[in-house]
Coordinates of C-alpha atoms and ligand atoms in Angstrom, one line a residue:
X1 CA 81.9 83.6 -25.0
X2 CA 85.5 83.4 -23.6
X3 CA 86.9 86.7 -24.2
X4 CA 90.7 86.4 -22.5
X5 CA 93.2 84.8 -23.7
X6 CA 94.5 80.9 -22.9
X7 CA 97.1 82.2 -20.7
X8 CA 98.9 78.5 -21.1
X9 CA 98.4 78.6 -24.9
X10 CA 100.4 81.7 -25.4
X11 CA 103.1 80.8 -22.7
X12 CA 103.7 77.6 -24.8
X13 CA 104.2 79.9 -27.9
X14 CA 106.7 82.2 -26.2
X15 CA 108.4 79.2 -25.2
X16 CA 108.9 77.4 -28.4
X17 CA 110.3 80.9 -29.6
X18 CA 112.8 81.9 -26.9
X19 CA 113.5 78.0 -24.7
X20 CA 112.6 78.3 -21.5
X21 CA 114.6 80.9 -19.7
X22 CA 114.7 81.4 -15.9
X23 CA 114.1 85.2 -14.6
X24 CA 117.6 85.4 -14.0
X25 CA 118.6 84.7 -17.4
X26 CA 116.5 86.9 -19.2
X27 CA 117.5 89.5 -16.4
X28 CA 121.2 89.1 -17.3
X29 CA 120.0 89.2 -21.0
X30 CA 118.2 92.6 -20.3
X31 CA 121.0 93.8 -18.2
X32 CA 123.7 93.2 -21.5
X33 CA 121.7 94.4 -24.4
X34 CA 118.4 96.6 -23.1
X35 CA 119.1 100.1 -22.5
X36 CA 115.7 101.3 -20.8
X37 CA 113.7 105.0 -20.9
X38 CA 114.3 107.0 -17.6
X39 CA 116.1 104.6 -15.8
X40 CA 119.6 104.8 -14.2
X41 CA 120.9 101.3 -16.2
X42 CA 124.1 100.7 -13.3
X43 CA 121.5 100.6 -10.1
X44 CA 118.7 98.7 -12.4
X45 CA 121.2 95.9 -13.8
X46 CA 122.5 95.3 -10.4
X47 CA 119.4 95.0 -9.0
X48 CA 117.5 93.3 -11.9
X49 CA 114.4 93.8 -13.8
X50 CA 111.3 92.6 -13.3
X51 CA 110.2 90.4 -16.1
X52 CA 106.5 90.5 -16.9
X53 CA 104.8 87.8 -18.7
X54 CA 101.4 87.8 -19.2
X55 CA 98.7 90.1 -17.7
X56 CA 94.7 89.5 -18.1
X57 CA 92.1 92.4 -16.8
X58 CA 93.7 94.4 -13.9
X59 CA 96.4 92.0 -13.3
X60 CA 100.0 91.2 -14.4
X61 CA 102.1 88.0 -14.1
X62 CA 105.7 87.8 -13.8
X63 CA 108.3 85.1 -14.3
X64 CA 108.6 84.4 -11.1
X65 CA 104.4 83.7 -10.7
X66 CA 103.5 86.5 -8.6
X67 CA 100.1 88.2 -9.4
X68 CA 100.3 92.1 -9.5
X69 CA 97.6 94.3 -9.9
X70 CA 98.3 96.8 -12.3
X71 CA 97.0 100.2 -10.9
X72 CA 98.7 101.9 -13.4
X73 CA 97.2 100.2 -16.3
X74 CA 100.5 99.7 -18.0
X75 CA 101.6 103.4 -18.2
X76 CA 98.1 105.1 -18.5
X77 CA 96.9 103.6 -21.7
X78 CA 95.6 100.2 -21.1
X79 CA 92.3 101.4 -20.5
X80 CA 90.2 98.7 -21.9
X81 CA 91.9 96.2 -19.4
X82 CA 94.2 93.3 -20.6
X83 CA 93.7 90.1 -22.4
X84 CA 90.8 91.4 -25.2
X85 CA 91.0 88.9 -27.6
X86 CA 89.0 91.0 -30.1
X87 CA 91.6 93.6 -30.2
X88 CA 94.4 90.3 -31.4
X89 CA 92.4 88.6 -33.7
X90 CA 91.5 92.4 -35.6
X91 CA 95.3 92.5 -35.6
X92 CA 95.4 89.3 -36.9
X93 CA 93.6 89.4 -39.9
X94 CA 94.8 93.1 -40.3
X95 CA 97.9 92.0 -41.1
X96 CA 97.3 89.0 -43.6
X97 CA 95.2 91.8 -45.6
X98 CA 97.4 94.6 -45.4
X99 CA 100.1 94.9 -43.2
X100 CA 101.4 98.2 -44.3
X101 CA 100.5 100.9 -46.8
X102 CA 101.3 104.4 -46.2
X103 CA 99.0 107.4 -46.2
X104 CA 101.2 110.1 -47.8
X105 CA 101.3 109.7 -51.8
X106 CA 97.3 110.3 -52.6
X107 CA 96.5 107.0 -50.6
X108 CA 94.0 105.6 -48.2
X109 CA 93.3 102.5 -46.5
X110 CA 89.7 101.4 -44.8
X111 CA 91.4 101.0 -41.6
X112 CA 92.4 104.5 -41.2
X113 CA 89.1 105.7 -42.7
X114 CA 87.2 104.0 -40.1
X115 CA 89.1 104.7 -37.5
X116 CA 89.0 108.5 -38.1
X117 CA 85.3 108.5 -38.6
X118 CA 84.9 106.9 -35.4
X119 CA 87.5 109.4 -33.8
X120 CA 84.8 112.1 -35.2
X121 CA 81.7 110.3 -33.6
X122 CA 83.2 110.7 -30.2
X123 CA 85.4 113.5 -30.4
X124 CA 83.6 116.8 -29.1
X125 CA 81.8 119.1 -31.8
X126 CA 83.5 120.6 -34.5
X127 CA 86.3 118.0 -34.3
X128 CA 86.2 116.3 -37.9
X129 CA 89.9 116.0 -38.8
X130 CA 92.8 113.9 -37.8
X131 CA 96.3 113.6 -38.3
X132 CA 98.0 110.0 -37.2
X133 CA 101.5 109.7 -34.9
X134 CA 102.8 106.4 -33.5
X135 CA 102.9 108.1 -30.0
X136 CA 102.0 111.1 -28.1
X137 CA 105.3 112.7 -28.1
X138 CA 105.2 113.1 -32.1
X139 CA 101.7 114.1 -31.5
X140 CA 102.8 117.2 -30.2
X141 CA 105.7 117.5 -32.2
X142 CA 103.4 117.7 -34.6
X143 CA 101.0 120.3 -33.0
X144 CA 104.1 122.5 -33.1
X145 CA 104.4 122.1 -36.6
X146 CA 100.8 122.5 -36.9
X147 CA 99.9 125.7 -34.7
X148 CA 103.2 127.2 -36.5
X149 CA 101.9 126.3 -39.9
X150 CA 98.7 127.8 -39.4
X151 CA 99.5 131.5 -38.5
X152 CA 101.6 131.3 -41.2
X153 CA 99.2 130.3 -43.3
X154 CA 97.1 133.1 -42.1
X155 CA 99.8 136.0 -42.8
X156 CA 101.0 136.0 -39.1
X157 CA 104.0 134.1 -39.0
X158 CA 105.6 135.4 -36.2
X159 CA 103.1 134.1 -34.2
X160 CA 105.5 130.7 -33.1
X161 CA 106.0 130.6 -29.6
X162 CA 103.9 128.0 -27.9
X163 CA 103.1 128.8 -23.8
X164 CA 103.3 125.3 -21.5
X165 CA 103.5 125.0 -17.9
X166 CA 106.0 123.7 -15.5
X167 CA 106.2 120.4 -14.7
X168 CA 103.4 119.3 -17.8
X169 CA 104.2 116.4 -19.8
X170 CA 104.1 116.1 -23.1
X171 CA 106.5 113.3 -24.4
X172 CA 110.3 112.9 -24.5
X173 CA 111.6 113.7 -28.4
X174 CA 112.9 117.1 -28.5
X175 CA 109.7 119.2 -29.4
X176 CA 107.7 117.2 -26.3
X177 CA 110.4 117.4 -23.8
X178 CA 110.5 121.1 -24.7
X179 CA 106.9 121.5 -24.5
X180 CA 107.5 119.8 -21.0
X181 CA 108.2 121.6 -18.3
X182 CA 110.0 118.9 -16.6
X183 CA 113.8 120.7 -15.6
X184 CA 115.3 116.8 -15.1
X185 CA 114.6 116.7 -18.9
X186 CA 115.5 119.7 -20.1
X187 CA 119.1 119.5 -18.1
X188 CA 120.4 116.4 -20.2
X189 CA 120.3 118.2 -24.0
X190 CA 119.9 121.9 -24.0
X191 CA 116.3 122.0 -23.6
X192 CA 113.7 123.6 -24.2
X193 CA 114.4 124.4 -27.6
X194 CA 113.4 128.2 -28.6
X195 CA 110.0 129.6 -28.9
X196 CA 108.5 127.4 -25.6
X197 CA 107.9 129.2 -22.5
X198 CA 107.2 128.1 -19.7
X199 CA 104.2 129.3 -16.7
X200 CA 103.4 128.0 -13.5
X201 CA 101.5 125.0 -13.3
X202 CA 97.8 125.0 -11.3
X203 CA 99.0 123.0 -7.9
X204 CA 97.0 124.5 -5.4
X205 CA 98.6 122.3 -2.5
X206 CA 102.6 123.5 -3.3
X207 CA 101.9 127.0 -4.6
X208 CA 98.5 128.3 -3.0
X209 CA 100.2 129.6 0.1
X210 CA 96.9 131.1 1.9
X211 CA 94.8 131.5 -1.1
X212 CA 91.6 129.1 -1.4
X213 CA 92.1 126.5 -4.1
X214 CA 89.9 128.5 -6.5
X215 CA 91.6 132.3 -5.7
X216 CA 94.6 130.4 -6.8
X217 CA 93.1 128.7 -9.7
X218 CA 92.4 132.4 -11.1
X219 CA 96.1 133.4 -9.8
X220 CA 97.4 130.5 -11.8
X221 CA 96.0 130.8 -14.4
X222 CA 96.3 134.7 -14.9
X223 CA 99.9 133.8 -15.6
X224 CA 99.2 132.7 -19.1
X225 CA 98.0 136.6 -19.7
X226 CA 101.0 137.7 -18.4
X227 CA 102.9 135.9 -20.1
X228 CA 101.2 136.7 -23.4
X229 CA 101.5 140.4 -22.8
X230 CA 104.7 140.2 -22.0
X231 CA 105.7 138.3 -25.5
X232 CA 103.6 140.3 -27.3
X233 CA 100.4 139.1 -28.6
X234 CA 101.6 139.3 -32.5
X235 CA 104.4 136.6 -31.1
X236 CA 102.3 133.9 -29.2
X237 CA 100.8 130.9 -31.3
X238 CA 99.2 128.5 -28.4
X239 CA 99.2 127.2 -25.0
X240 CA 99.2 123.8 -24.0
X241 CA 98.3 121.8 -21.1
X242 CA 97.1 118.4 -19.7
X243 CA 93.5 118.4 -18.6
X244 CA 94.7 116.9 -15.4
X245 CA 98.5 116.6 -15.1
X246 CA 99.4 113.1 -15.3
X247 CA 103.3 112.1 -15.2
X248 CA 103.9 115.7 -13.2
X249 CA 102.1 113.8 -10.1
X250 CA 97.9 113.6 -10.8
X251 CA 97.9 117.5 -10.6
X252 CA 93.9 118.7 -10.4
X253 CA 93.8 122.2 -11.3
X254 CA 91.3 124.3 -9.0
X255 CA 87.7 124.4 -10.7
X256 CA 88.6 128.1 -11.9
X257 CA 91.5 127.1 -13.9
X258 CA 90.4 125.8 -16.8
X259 CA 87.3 128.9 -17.7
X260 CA 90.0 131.3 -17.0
X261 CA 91.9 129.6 -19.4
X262 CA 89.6 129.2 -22.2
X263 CA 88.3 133.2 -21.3
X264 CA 92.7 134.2 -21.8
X265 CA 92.7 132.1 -25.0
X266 CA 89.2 133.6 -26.5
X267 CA 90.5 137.0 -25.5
X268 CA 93.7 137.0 -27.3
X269 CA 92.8 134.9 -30.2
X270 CA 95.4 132.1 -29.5
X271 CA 95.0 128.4 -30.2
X272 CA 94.0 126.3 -27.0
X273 CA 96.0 122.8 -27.1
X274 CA 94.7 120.0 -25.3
X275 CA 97.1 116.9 -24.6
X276 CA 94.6 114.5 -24.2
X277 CA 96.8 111.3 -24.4
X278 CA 96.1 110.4 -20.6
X279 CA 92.7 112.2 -20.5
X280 CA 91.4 111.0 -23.5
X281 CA 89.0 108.1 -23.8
X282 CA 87.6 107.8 -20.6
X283 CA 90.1 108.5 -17.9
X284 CA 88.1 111.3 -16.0
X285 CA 84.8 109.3 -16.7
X286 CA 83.9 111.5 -20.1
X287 CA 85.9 110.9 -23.8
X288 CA 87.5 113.6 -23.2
X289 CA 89.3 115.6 -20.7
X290 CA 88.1 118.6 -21.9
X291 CA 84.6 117.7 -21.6
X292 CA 85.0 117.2 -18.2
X293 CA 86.2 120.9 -17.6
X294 CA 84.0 122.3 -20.2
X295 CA 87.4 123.4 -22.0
X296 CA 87.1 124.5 -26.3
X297 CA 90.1 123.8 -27.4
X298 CA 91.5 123.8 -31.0
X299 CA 93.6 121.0 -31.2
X300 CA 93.8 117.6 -29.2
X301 CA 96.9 115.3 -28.7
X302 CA 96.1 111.4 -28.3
X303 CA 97.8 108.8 -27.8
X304 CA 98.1 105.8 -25.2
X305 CA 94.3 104.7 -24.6
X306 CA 93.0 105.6 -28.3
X307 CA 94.6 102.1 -28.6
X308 CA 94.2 101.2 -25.0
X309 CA 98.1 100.2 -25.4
X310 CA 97.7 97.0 -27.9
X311 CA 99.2 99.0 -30.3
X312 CA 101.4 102.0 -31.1
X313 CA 99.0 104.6 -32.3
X314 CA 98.7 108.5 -31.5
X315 CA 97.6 111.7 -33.3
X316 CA 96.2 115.0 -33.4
X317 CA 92.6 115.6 -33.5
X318 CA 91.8 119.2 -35.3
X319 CA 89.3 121.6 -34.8
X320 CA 87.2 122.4 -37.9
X321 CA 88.3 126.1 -37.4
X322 CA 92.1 124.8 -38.2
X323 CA 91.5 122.1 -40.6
X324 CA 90.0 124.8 -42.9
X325 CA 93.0 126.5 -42.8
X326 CA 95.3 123.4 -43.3
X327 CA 93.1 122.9 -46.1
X328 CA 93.7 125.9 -48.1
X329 CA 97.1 126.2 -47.6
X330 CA 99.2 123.9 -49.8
X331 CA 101.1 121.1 -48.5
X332 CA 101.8 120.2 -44.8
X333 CA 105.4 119.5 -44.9
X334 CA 105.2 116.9 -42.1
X335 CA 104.3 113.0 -41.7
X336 CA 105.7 109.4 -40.6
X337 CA 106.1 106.5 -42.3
X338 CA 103.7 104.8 -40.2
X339 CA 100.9 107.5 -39.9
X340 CA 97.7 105.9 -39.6
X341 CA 99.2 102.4 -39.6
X342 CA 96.6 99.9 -40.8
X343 CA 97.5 97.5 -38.2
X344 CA 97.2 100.3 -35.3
X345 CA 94.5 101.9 -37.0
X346 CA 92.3 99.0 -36.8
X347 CA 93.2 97.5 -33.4
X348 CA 92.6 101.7 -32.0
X349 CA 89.1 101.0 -34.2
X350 CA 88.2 98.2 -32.7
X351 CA 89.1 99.4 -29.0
X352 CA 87.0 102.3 -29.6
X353 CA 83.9 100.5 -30.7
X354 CA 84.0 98.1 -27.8
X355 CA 84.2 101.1 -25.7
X356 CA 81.5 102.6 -27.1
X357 CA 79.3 99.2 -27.7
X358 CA 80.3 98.0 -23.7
X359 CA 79.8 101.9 -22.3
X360 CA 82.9 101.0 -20.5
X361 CA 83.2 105.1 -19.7
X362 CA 79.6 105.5 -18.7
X363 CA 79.4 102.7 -16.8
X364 CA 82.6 103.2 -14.9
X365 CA 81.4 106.8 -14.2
X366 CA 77.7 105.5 -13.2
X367 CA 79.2 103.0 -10.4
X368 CA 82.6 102.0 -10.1
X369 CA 84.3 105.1 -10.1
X370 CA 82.4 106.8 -7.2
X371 CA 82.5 103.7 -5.5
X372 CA 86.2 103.9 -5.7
X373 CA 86.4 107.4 -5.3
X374 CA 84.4 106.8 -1.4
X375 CA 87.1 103.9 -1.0
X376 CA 89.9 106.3 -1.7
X377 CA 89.0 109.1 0.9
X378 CA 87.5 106.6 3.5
X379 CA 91.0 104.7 3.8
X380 CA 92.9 108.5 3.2
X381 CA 91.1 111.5 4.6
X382 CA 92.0 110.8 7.8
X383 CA 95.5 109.3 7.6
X384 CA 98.3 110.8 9.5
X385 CA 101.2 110.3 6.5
X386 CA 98.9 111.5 3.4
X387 CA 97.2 114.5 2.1
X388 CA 96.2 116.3 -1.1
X389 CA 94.0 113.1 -1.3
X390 CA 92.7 113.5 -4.9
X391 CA 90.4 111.7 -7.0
X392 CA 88.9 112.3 -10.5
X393 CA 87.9 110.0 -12.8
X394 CA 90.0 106.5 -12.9
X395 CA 92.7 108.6 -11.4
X396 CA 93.9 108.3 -7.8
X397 CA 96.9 110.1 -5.6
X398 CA 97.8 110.9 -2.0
X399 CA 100.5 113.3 -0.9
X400 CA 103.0 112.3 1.7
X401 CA 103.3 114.8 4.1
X402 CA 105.6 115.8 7.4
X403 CA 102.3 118.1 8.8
X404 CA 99.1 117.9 7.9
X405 CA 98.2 121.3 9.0
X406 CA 100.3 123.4 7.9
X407 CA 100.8 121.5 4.0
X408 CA 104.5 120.6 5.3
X409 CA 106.1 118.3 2.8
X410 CA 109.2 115.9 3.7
X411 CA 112.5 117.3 2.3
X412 CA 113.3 113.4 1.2
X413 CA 109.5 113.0 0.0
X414 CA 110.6 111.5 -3.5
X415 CA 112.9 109.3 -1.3
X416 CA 109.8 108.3 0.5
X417 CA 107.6 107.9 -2.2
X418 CA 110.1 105.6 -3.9
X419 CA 110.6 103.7 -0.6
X420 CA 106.5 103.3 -1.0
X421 CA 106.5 102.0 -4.3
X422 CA 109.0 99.6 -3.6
X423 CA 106.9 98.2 -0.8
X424 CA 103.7 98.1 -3.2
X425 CA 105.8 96.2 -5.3
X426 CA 106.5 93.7 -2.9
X427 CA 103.1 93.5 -2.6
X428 CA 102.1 92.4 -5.7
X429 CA 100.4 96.5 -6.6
X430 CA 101.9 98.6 -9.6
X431 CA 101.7 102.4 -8.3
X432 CA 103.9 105.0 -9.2
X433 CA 105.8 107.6 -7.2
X434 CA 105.7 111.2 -8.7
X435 CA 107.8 113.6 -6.5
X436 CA 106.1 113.1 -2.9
X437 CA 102.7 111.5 -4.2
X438 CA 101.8 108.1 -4.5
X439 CA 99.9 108.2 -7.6
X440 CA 97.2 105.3 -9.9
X441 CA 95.5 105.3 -12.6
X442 CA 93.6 101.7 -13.0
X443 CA 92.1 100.1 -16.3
X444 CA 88.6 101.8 -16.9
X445 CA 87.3 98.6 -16.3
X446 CA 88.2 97.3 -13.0
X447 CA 85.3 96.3 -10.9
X448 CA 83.7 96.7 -7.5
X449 CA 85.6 94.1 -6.0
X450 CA 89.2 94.9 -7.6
X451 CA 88.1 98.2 -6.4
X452 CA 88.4 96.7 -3.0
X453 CA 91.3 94.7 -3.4
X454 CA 93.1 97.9 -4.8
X455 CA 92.5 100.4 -2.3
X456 CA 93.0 97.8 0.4
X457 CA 96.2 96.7 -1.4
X458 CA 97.3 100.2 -1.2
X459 CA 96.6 101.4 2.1
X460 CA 98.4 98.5 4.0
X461 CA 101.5 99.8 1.6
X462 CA 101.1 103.2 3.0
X463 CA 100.5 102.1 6.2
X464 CA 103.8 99.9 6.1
X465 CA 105.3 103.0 5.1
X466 CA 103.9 104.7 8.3
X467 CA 105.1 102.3 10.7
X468 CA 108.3 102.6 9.3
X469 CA 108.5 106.8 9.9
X470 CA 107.0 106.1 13.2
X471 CA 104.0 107.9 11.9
X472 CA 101.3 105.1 12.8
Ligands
PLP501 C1 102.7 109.8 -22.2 C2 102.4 111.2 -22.5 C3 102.9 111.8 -23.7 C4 103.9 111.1 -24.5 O1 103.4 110.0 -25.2 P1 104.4 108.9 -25.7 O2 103.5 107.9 -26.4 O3 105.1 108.3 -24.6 O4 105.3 109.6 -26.7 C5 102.5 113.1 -24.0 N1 101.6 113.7 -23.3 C6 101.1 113.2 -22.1 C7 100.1 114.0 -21.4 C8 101.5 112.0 -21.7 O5 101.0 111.5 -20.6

């Protein structure tokens, strides 16, 4: 069975649509009508954009030809790998059956039915309920809503203030960038907005000064208590935090973190928030992030690989201990037009079942990923310009640093880390640079020898980077 697409078959469709355009053209299109997300548009227009055009597996095409490999699959949600041709022809006949119907007015539709019975088969116990987005950022837009909502419903409405960490991510619309603790953010429109606070985040290699990594994972995470004594108890709703800090750099919290955590929540009574929407669906090798750290929590935001990318789909899964709530307290005052979109619902289905059918997570955990994993510190451990070299899961960082042994960072490391992407772009290898780290996250299904060709790919682009400081 041929599974990816006829790359030549959908190039000749795209160019019966648009003519054949050169990369220049469409980068001077792009340049005069495209305004893109968290880019500065002057410096990208004079430079031009990359134009992608196809991708299939691990691997990306642009206009120009060149094969990249895509270490970042997409921007962490295309999990499954590119080119599934189940995932378009569910799509397909989803939308000659029904393209649209909505979900609010006493309606359903067997996409969204099946797709949020499947969500319960894999979702950890006790999580039966669902509530559909079209990204992760209205996902936890709507877990504000929903944590609010709830202690109302209970009699405790001033419990509103939700308790997030600095530098998480969670999304870019007004209640996610607040939720974020990302200051470049929150500069450009008076954010956060009230009743978000803001801890320290669990980065043992910045902030552990002499401490071991778990002394400071306690430390860290005692700041949460703190910081609900100090609002008052009868004032906090939740806390919220990524598994495993994605966008803030691949942040690993100590192996204390998360129990203390869970202990602070139990303790006090308040809801525990996962955002799940890079951690979910196999990115640290289980379903779920918080299996992997044995975290309970009462809500989970999803997003990116629920649909493995192919489609715009997020949500909210809920425990049953707030779903009974919700359900005995009138309406929720809160929904989009495309909630549970059929279309989205059923390619997310779909992407679910063929992770489930293929054991892509287990499989990935069984062989590839520790095989990676030994790659990762073989060609790292012992490099002079890295450290902080981190691996968990299908997630992958170093840390360029000035001195090794004393955990000195460069004061131009984003400089630096920029300067490295660029060179892994010239080199055909999508990472990302996140302050000082050189960060990946590959598609859950790259294999042994992509594994190779990845690690490889990125270690000459570090060691380039070397040669250049005069560091190799
Ligand atoms: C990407 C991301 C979001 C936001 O999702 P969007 O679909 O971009 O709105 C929220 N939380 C985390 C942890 C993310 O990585």
């Amino acid at each position: 069975m041929n599974l990816t697409p006829n790359v030549a078959e959908v190039r000749q469709v795209e160019e019966r649509k648009t003519g054949k355009r050169s990369t220049r053209e469409w980068q001077q299109m792009d340049a005069a009508h495209h305004l893109h997300p968290f880019s500065d548009a002057a410096s990208l227009n004079a430079q031009g954009c990359r134009v992608i055009t196809h991708a299939d597996g691990v691997y990306l095409w642009d206009s120009e030809g060149n094969k990249i490999f895509d270490a970042m699959s997409g921007l962490w949600c295309v999990n499954i790998g590119y080119g599934r041709k189940e995932l378009a022809e569910v799509a397909y006949q989803q939308m000659l059956e029904l393209p649209f119907y909505n979900t609010f007015f006493k309606t359903t539709h067997p996409p969204v039915v099946e797709l949020s019975a499947l969500l319960a088969e894999v979702a950890p116990e006790g999580f039966n309920h669902v509530f559909y987005t079209n990204s992760g950022s209205e996902g936890n837009d709507t877990v504000i809503r929903m944590v609010r909502h709830y202690w109302a419903s209970l009699g405790q409405p001033s419990k509103k203030t939700i308790i997030s960490r600095i530098n998480g991510y969670h999304g870019s619309t007004i209640g996610g960038a607040s939720l974020g603790g990302m200051s470049y953010m929150h500069e450009q429109g008076d954010l956060p907005i009230p009743g978000i606070v803001h801890i320290e985040q669990p980065y043992w290699y910045a902030n552990g000064g002499d401490l071991t990594p778990e002394e400071y994972g306690l430390k860290a995470a005692r700041e949460l208590e703190k910081k609900i004594l100090e609002l008052g108890v009868e004032n906090v709703a939740a806390f919220i935090g990524e598994p495993v800090q994605g966008a803030g750099g691949i942040i690993i919290p100590p192996s204390t973190y998360w129990p203390e955590i869970q202990r602070i929540c139990d303790q006090y009574g308040i809801l525990l928030v996962a955002d799940e929407v890079i951690c979910g669906f196999g990115r640290t090798g289980h379903w779920f992030g918080s299996q992997y750290f044995g975290i309970r929590p009462h809500l989970m935001t999803i997003a990116k690989g629920l649909s493995s990318g192919y489609q715009p789909i997020g949500g909210v899964l809920v425990h049953d201990q707030v779903a009974k709530v919700l359900a005995e307290s009138g309406d929720f005052n809160h929904g989009f037009t495309y909630s549970g979109h059929p279309v989205a619902a059923a390619v997310a289905a779909e992407n679910i079942r063929i992770l489930k059918r293929e054991r892509i997570i287990e499989k990935m955990r069984e062989d590839v990923m520790p095989y990676a994993h030994k790659l990762w510190h073989d060609a790292f451990d012992n490099h002079p310009l890295v450290d902080d070299v981190r691996t968990l899961g299908f997630f992958f960082a170093v840390t360029l640093v000035e001195d090794k042994a004393s955990r000195k960072r460069y004061a131009n490391g984003g400089e630096l880390a920029l300067r490295c992407r660029d060179i892994c772009f010239a080199n055909n290898l999508v990472m990302r640079a996140t302050g000082d780290s050189m960060i990946s996250a590959p598609p859950l299904t790259m294999t042994r020898a992509e594994a190779d060709e990845f690690v490889a790919k990125a270690k000459a682009c570090v060691d380039q980077l070397a040669r250049e400081l005069g560091r190799l």
